[in-house]
């Protein structure tokens, strides 16, 4: 069974001073996770952005795991993140799935609920978007980020689904798609013609919406 998980944090919506205060970030980062920052090569990203990168990785992994374990409770300190490497983006190998404003990509793992997951985080000056990667599952992963004019919750929800449908129409030309939810509120893509379903994850924060799915 495959799953999907993503999360986006808009830096315009966070308090940078509060973010770097231990009394705040130690509520959801372990001492080991904090110390990892010193090991990142060349300090490619600021500590402020690093804090929210780890938060987004924890949120994304929770969404991924919740599909298998609906009763799972999000306890950030129990989602342990390791950042393996961070690199500057010079050439976009797949510009259709990586936003042109992406400056850095970070790779790592998360251990939670007895599972080990891999993730990729895409950073620019305005946001961090993290996607859970499942290389063992069949299919290709797709993700995207878009800025919207109206950040109201209803508009965010509508626009991220419209955005995802645009991508689906390019990935599978002959399909007719709809979005459904499980009894626990976990979303999936429904191929109306074939009856197949695919896991999808939606995220929004401020003026940014993002999706992730595998097909």
mmCIF file of C-alpha atoms in Angstrom:
data_model
loop_
_atom_site.group_PDB
_atom_site.id
_atom_site.type_symbol
_atom_site.label_atom_id
_atom_site.label_comp_id
_atom_site.label_asym_id
_atom_site.label_seq_id
_atom_site.Cartn_x
_atom_site.Cartn_y
_atom_site.Cartn_z
ATOM 1 C CA UNK A 1 0.000 0.000 0.000
ATOM 2 C CA UNK A 2 1.467 3.328 -1.053
ATOM 3 C CA UNK A 3 0.863 6.675 0.599
ATOM 4 C CA UNK A 4 1.575 10.382 0.220
ATOM 5 C CA UNK A 5 2.631 13.140 2.563
ATOM 6 C CA UNK A 6 3.657 16.763 2.128
ATOM 7 C CA UNK A 7 3.750 20.016 4.064
ATOM 8 C CA UNK A 8 4.518 23.628 3.215
ATOM 9 C CA UNK A 9 5.558 26.499 5.481
ATOM 10 C CA UNK A 10 5.384 30.082 4.233
ATOM 11 C CA UNK A 11 8.155 32.126 5.828
ATOM 12 C CA UNK A 12 5.977 35.237 5.597
ATOM 13 C CA UNK A 13 3.593 33.647 8.100
ATOM 14 C CA UNK A 14 6.107 32.789 10.835
ATOM 15 C CA UNK A 15 7.769 34.886 13.546
ATOM 16 C CA UNK A 16 11.535 34.759 12.839
ATOM 17 C CA UNK A 17 12.554 36.011 16.284
ATOM 18 C CA UNK A 18 10.384 33.506 18.119
ATOM 19 C CA UNK A 19 11.512 30.706 15.791
ATOM 20 C CA UNK A 20 15.130 30.948 16.967
ATOM 21 C CA UNK A 21 14.297 30.988 20.672
ATOM 22 C CA UNK A 22 15.000 27.638 22.407
ATOM 23 C CA UNK A 23 11.838 27.954 24.499
ATOM 24 C CA UNK A 24 9.890 27.754 21.229
ATOM 25 C CA UNK A 25 11.730 25.286 18.988
ATOM 26 C CA UNK A 26 12.491 22.794 21.768
ATOM 27 C CA UNK A 27 8.766 22.100 21.945
ATOM 28 C CA UNK A 28 9.093 20.099 18.722
ATOM 29 C CA UNK A 29 12.834 19.597 18.042
ATOM 30 C CA UNK A 30 15.070 17.230 20.005
ATOM 31 C CA UNK A 31 18.572 18.232 21.134
ATOM 32 C CA UNK A 32 20.052 15.890 18.522
ATOM 33 C CA UNK A 33 17.989 17.490 15.762
ATOM 34 C CA UNK A 34 19.137 20.949 16.851
ATOM 35 C CA UNK A 35 22.798 19.883 16.919
ATOM 36 C CA UNK A 36 22.527 18.496 13.381
ATOM 37 C CA UNK A 37 22.346 22.022 12.038
ATOM 38 C CA UNK A 38 26.018 22.591 12.842
ATOM 39 C CA UNK A 39 26.939 19.673 10.577
ATOM 40 C CA UNK A 40 25.241 20.989 7.451
ATOM 41 C CA UNK A 41 27.912 21.922 4.886
ATOM 42 C CA UNK A 42 28.571 25.627 4.558
ATOM 43 C CA UNK A 43 25.427 26.639 6.469
ATOM 44 C CA UNK A 44 23.507 26.680 3.203
ATOM 45 C CA UNK A 45 20.288 27.511 5.018
ATOM 46 C CA UNK A 46 19.610 29.712 8.029
ATOM 47 C CA UNK A 47 18.776 28.163 11.394
ATOM 48 C CA UNK A 48 15.352 29.805 11.189
ATOM 49 C CA UNK A 49 14.621 27.999 7.921
ATOM 50 C CA UNK A 50 16.141 24.787 9.280
ATOM 51 C CA UNK A 51 13.667 24.780 12.177
ATOM 52 C CA UNK A 52 10.720 24.988 9.797
ATOM 53 C CA UNK A 53 12.248 22.442 7.435
ATOM 54 C CA UNK A 54 12.215 19.901 10.267
ATOM 55 C CA UNK A 55 8.687 20.890 11.257
ATOM 56 C CA UNK A 56 7.486 20.379 7.679
ATOM 57 C CA UNK A 57 9.234 16.987 7.513
ATOM 58 C CA UNK A 58 7.462 15.875 10.693
ATOM 59 C CA UNK A 59 4.077 17.080 9.411
ATOM 60 C CA UNK A 60 4.581 15.418 6.022
ATOM 61 C CA UNK A 61 5.545 12.100 7.595
ATOM 62 C CA UNK A 62 2.510 12.240 9.891
ATOM 63 C CA UNK A 63 0.225 12.633 6.866
ATOM 64 C CA UNK A 64 1.978 9.741 5.129
ATOM 65 C CA UNK A 65 1.653 7.411 8.122
ATOM 66 C CA UNK A 66 -1.890 8.430 9.024
ATOM 67 C CA UNK A 67 -3.166 6.630 5.918
ATOM 68 C CA UNK A 68 -1.950 3.338 7.430
ATOM 69 C CA UNK A 69 -2.594 4.218 11.081
ATOM 70 C CA UNK A 70 -5.658 6.502 11.391
ATOM 71 C CA UNK A 71 -5.484 6.675 15.230
ATOM 72 C CA UNK A 72 -1.890 8.002 15.065
ATOM 73 C CA UNK A 73 -1.440 11.155 17.150
ATOM 74 C CA UNK A 74 0.923 13.898 15.970
ATOM 75 C CA UNK A 75 3.564 14.243 18.685
ATOM 76 C CA UNK A 76 6.442 16.156 17.003
ATOM 77 C CA UNK A 77 9.183 15.053 19.417
ATOM 78 C CA UNK A 78 8.424 11.420 18.545
ATOM 79 C CA UNK A 79 9.053 12.091 14.839
ATOM 80 C CA UNK A 80 12.863 12.015 14.679
ATOM 81 C CA UNK A 81 14.402 13.744 11.656
ATOM 82 C CA UNK A 82 17.901 13.264 10.261
ATOM 83 C CA UNK A 83 19.086 15.622 7.513
ATOM 84 C CA UNK A 84 21.685 13.814 5.409
ATOM 85 C CA UNK A 85 22.647 16.572 3.038
ATOM 86 C CA UNK A 86 21.678 19.915 1.587
ATOM 87 C CA UNK A 87 22.642 21.085 -1.870
ATOM 88 C CA UNK A 88 22.213 24.180 -3.942
ATOM 89 C CA UNK A 89 20.081 23.758 -7.040
ATOM 90 C CA UNK A 90 22.043 24.716 -10.142
ATOM 91 C CA UNK A 91 20.244 22.716 -12.813
ATOM 92 C CA UNK A 92 16.629 21.583 -12.609
ATOM 93 C CA UNK A 93 16.542 18.009 -13.862
ATOM 94 C CA UNK A 94 12.746 17.870 -13.841
ATOM 95 C CA UNK A 95 11.426 21.454 -14.071
ATOM 96 C CA UNK A 96 7.851 20.228 -14.337
ATOM 97 C CA UNK A 97 8.005 18.929 -10.765
ATOM 98 C CA UNK A 98 10.520 21.320 -9.165
ATOM 99 C CA UNK A 99 9.552 24.961 -8.834
ATOM 100 C CA UNK A 100 11.839 27.366 -10.735
ATOM 101 C CA UNK A 101 12.434 29.431 -7.586
ATOM 102 C CA UNK A 102 13.842 26.446 -5.648
ATOM 103 C CA UNK A 103 17.276 27.355 -4.258
ATOM 104 C CA UNK A 104 18.154 24.316 -2.136
ATOM 105 C CA UNK A 105 17.078 20.711 -1.758
ATOM 106 C CA UNK A 106 17.604 18.845 1.505
ATOM 107 C CA UNK A 107 17.461 15.061 1.809
ATOM 108 C CA UNK A 108 16.937 12.988 4.923
ATOM 109 C CA UNK A 109 15.043 10.383 6.902
ATOM 110 C CA UNK A 110 12.326 10.355 9.549
ATOM 111 C CA UNK A 111 11.748 7.624 12.108
ATOM 112 C CA UNK A 112 8.272 7.479 13.620
ATOM 113 C CA UNK A 113 5.648 4.893 14.581
ATOM 114 C CA UNK A 114 8.065 2.058 13.814
ATOM 115 C CA UNK A 115 8.676 3.252 10.247
ATOM 116 C CA UNK A 116 11.624 4.902 8.508
ATOM 117 C CA UNK A 117 10.730 7.317 5.715
ATOM 118 C CA UNK A 118 12.826 9.351 3.298
ATOM 119 C CA UNK A 119 12.024 12.950 2.449
ATOM 120 C CA UNK A 120 13.031 15.798 0.162
ATOM 121 C CA UNK A 121 12.631 19.437 1.172
ATOM 122 C CA UNK A 122 12.564 22.195 -1.434
ATOM 123 C CA UNK A 123 13.563 25.621 -0.125
ATOM 124 C CA UNK A 124 13.526 29.146 -1.471
ATOM 125 C CA UNK A 125 13.444 32.552 0.214
ATOM 126 C CA UNK A 126 9.655 32.343 0.635
ATOM 127 C CA UNK A 127 8.842 28.797 1.737
ATOM 128 C CA UNK A 128 9.923 25.229 2.430
ATOM 129 C CA UNK A 129 7.964 22.368 0.881
ATOM 130 C CA UNK A 130 8.660 18.837 2.094
ATOM 131 C CA UNK A 131 7.575 15.644 0.339
ATOM 132 C CA UNK A 132 7.826 12.078 1.627
ATOM 133 C CA UNK A 133 9.563 9.792 -0.871
ATOM 134 C CA UNK A 134 8.702 6.096 -1.157
ATOM 135 C CA UNK A 135 11.200 4.638 -3.603
ATOM 136 C CA UNK A 136 9.930 1.096 -2.968
ATOM 137 C CA UNK A 137 6.421 1.854 -4.238
ATOM 138 C CA UNK A 138 5.579 1.663 -7.926
ATOM 139 C CA UNK A 139 4.850 4.837 -9.843
ATOM 140 C CA UNK A 140 6.345 8.284 -10.191
ATOM 141 C CA UNK A 141 6.060 10.950 -7.526
ATOM 142 C CA UNK A 142 4.702 14.357 -8.472
ATOM 143 C CA UNK A 143 4.624 17.548 -6.443
ATOM 144 C CA UNK A 144 4.000 21.219 -6.999
ATOM 145 C CA UNK A 145 3.721 24.604 -5.287
ATOM 146 C CA UNK A 146 1.698 27.620 -6.374
ATOM 147 C CA UNK A 147 1.114 31.127 -5.046
ATOM 148 C CA UNK A 148 -2.534 32.181 -4.714
ATOM 149 C CA UNK A 149 -4.070 35.624 -4.285
ATOM 150 C CA UNK A 150 -6.642 34.803 -1.613
ATOM 151 C CA UNK A 151 -5.274 32.943 1.447
ATOM 152 C CA UNK A 152 -8.682 32.239 2.987
ATOM 153 C CA UNK A 153 -9.123 28.550 4.005
ATOM 154 C CA UNK A 154 -11.893 27.848 1.485
ATOM 155 C CA UNK A 155 -9.914 29.399 -1.379
ATOM 156 C CA UNK A 156 -6.769 27.491 -0.363
ATOM 157 C CA UNK A 157 -8.690 24.219 -0.427
ATOM 158 C CA UNK A 158 -10.259 24.927 -3.813
ATOM 159 C CA UNK A 159 -7.083 26.167 -5.488
ATOM 160 C CA UNK A 160 -4.815 23.337 -4.356
ATOM 161 C CA UNK A 161 -7.266 20.819 -5.831
ATOM 162 C CA UNK A 162 -7.539 22.767 -9.092
ATOM 163 C CA UNK A 163 -3.744 22.893 -9.246
ATOM 164 C CA UNK A 164 -3.471 19.142 -8.672
ATOM 165 C CA UNK A 165 -6.089 18.417 -11.352
ATOM 166 C CA UNK A 166 -4.038 20.440 -13.852
ATOM 167 C CA UNK A 167 -1.059 18.206 -13.148
ATOM 168 C CA UNK A 168 -3.163 15.048 -13.342
ATOM 169 C CA UNK A 169 -4.424 16.047 -16.781
ATOM 170 C CA UNK A 170 -0.801 16.206 -17.968
ATOM 171 C CA UNK A 171 0.256 12.961 -16.299
ATOM 172 C CA UNK A 172 -2.713 10.877 -17.456
ATOM 173 C CA UNK A 173 -4.413 12.454 -20.437
ATOM 174 C CA UNK A 174 -7.316 10.016 -20.722
ATOM 175 C CA UNK A 175 -8.315 10.064 -17.055
ATOM 176 C CA UNK A 176 -11.258 11.738 -15.374
ATOM 177 C CA UNK A 177 -10.474 12.438 -11.741
ATOM 178 C CA UNK A 178 -12.164 13.350 -8.507
ATOM 179 C CA UNK A 179 -10.981 13.655 -4.905
ATOM 180 C CA UNK A 180 -12.378 11.493 -2.135
ATOM 181 C CA UNK A 181 -11.705 11.165 1.591
ATOM 182 C CA UNK A 182 -11.611 8.167 3.884
ATOM 183 C CA UNK A 183 -13.785 8.065 6.974
ATOM 184 C CA UNK A 184 -10.780 9.498 8.814
ATOM 185 C CA UNK A 185 -10.406 12.409 6.394
ATOM 186 C CA UNK A 186 -7.380 11.090 4.464
ATOM 187 C CA UNK A 187 -7.576 12.227 0.797
ATOM 188 C CA UNK A 188 -7.152 10.119 -2.342
ATOM 189 C CA UNK A 189 -7.413 10.650 -6.086
ATOM 190 C CA UNK A 190 -10.222 8.651 -7.689
ATOM 191 C CA UNK A 191 -9.937 7.706 -11.368
ATOM 192 C CA UNK A 192 -13.631 7.743 -12.237
ATOM 193 C CA UNK A 193 -13.229 5.658 -15.398
ATOM 194 C CA UNK A 194 -11.012 2.857 -14.069
ATOM 195 C CA UNK A 195 -12.154 2.863 -10.458
ATOM 196 C CA UNK A 196 -8.542 3.020 -9.253
ATOM 197 C CA UNK A 197 -7.477 5.289 -6.405
ATOM 198 C CA UNK A 198 -4.145 6.967 -5.722
ATOM 199 C CA UNK A 199 -2.898 8.596 -2.510
ATOM 200 C CA UNK A 200 -2.584 12.377 -2.509
ATOM 201 C CA UNK A 201 -1.537 14.940 0.073
ATOM 202 C CA UNK A 202 -2.505 18.615 0.183
ATOM 203 C CA UNK A 203 -0.940 21.442 2.140
ATOM 204 C CA UNK A 204 -1.385 25.196 2.326
ATOM 205 C CA UNK A 205 0.013 28.055 4.369
ATOM 206 C CA UNK A 206 -0.616 31.724 3.721
ATOM 207 C CA UNK A 207 -0.448 32.433 0.002
ATOM 208 C CA UNK A 208 1.069 29.081 -0.961
ATOM 209 C CA UNK A 209 -0.649 25.792 -1.764
ATOM 210 C CA UNK A 210 1.085 22.489 -2.521
ATOM 211 C CA UNK A 211 0.282 18.892 -3.436
ATOM 212 C CA UNK A 212 2.063 15.550 -3.634
ATOM 213 C CA UNK A 213 0.888 12.295 -5.214
ATOM 214 C CA UNK A 214 2.248 9.111 -6.734
ATOM 215 C CA UNK A 215 0.921 7.537 -9.925
#
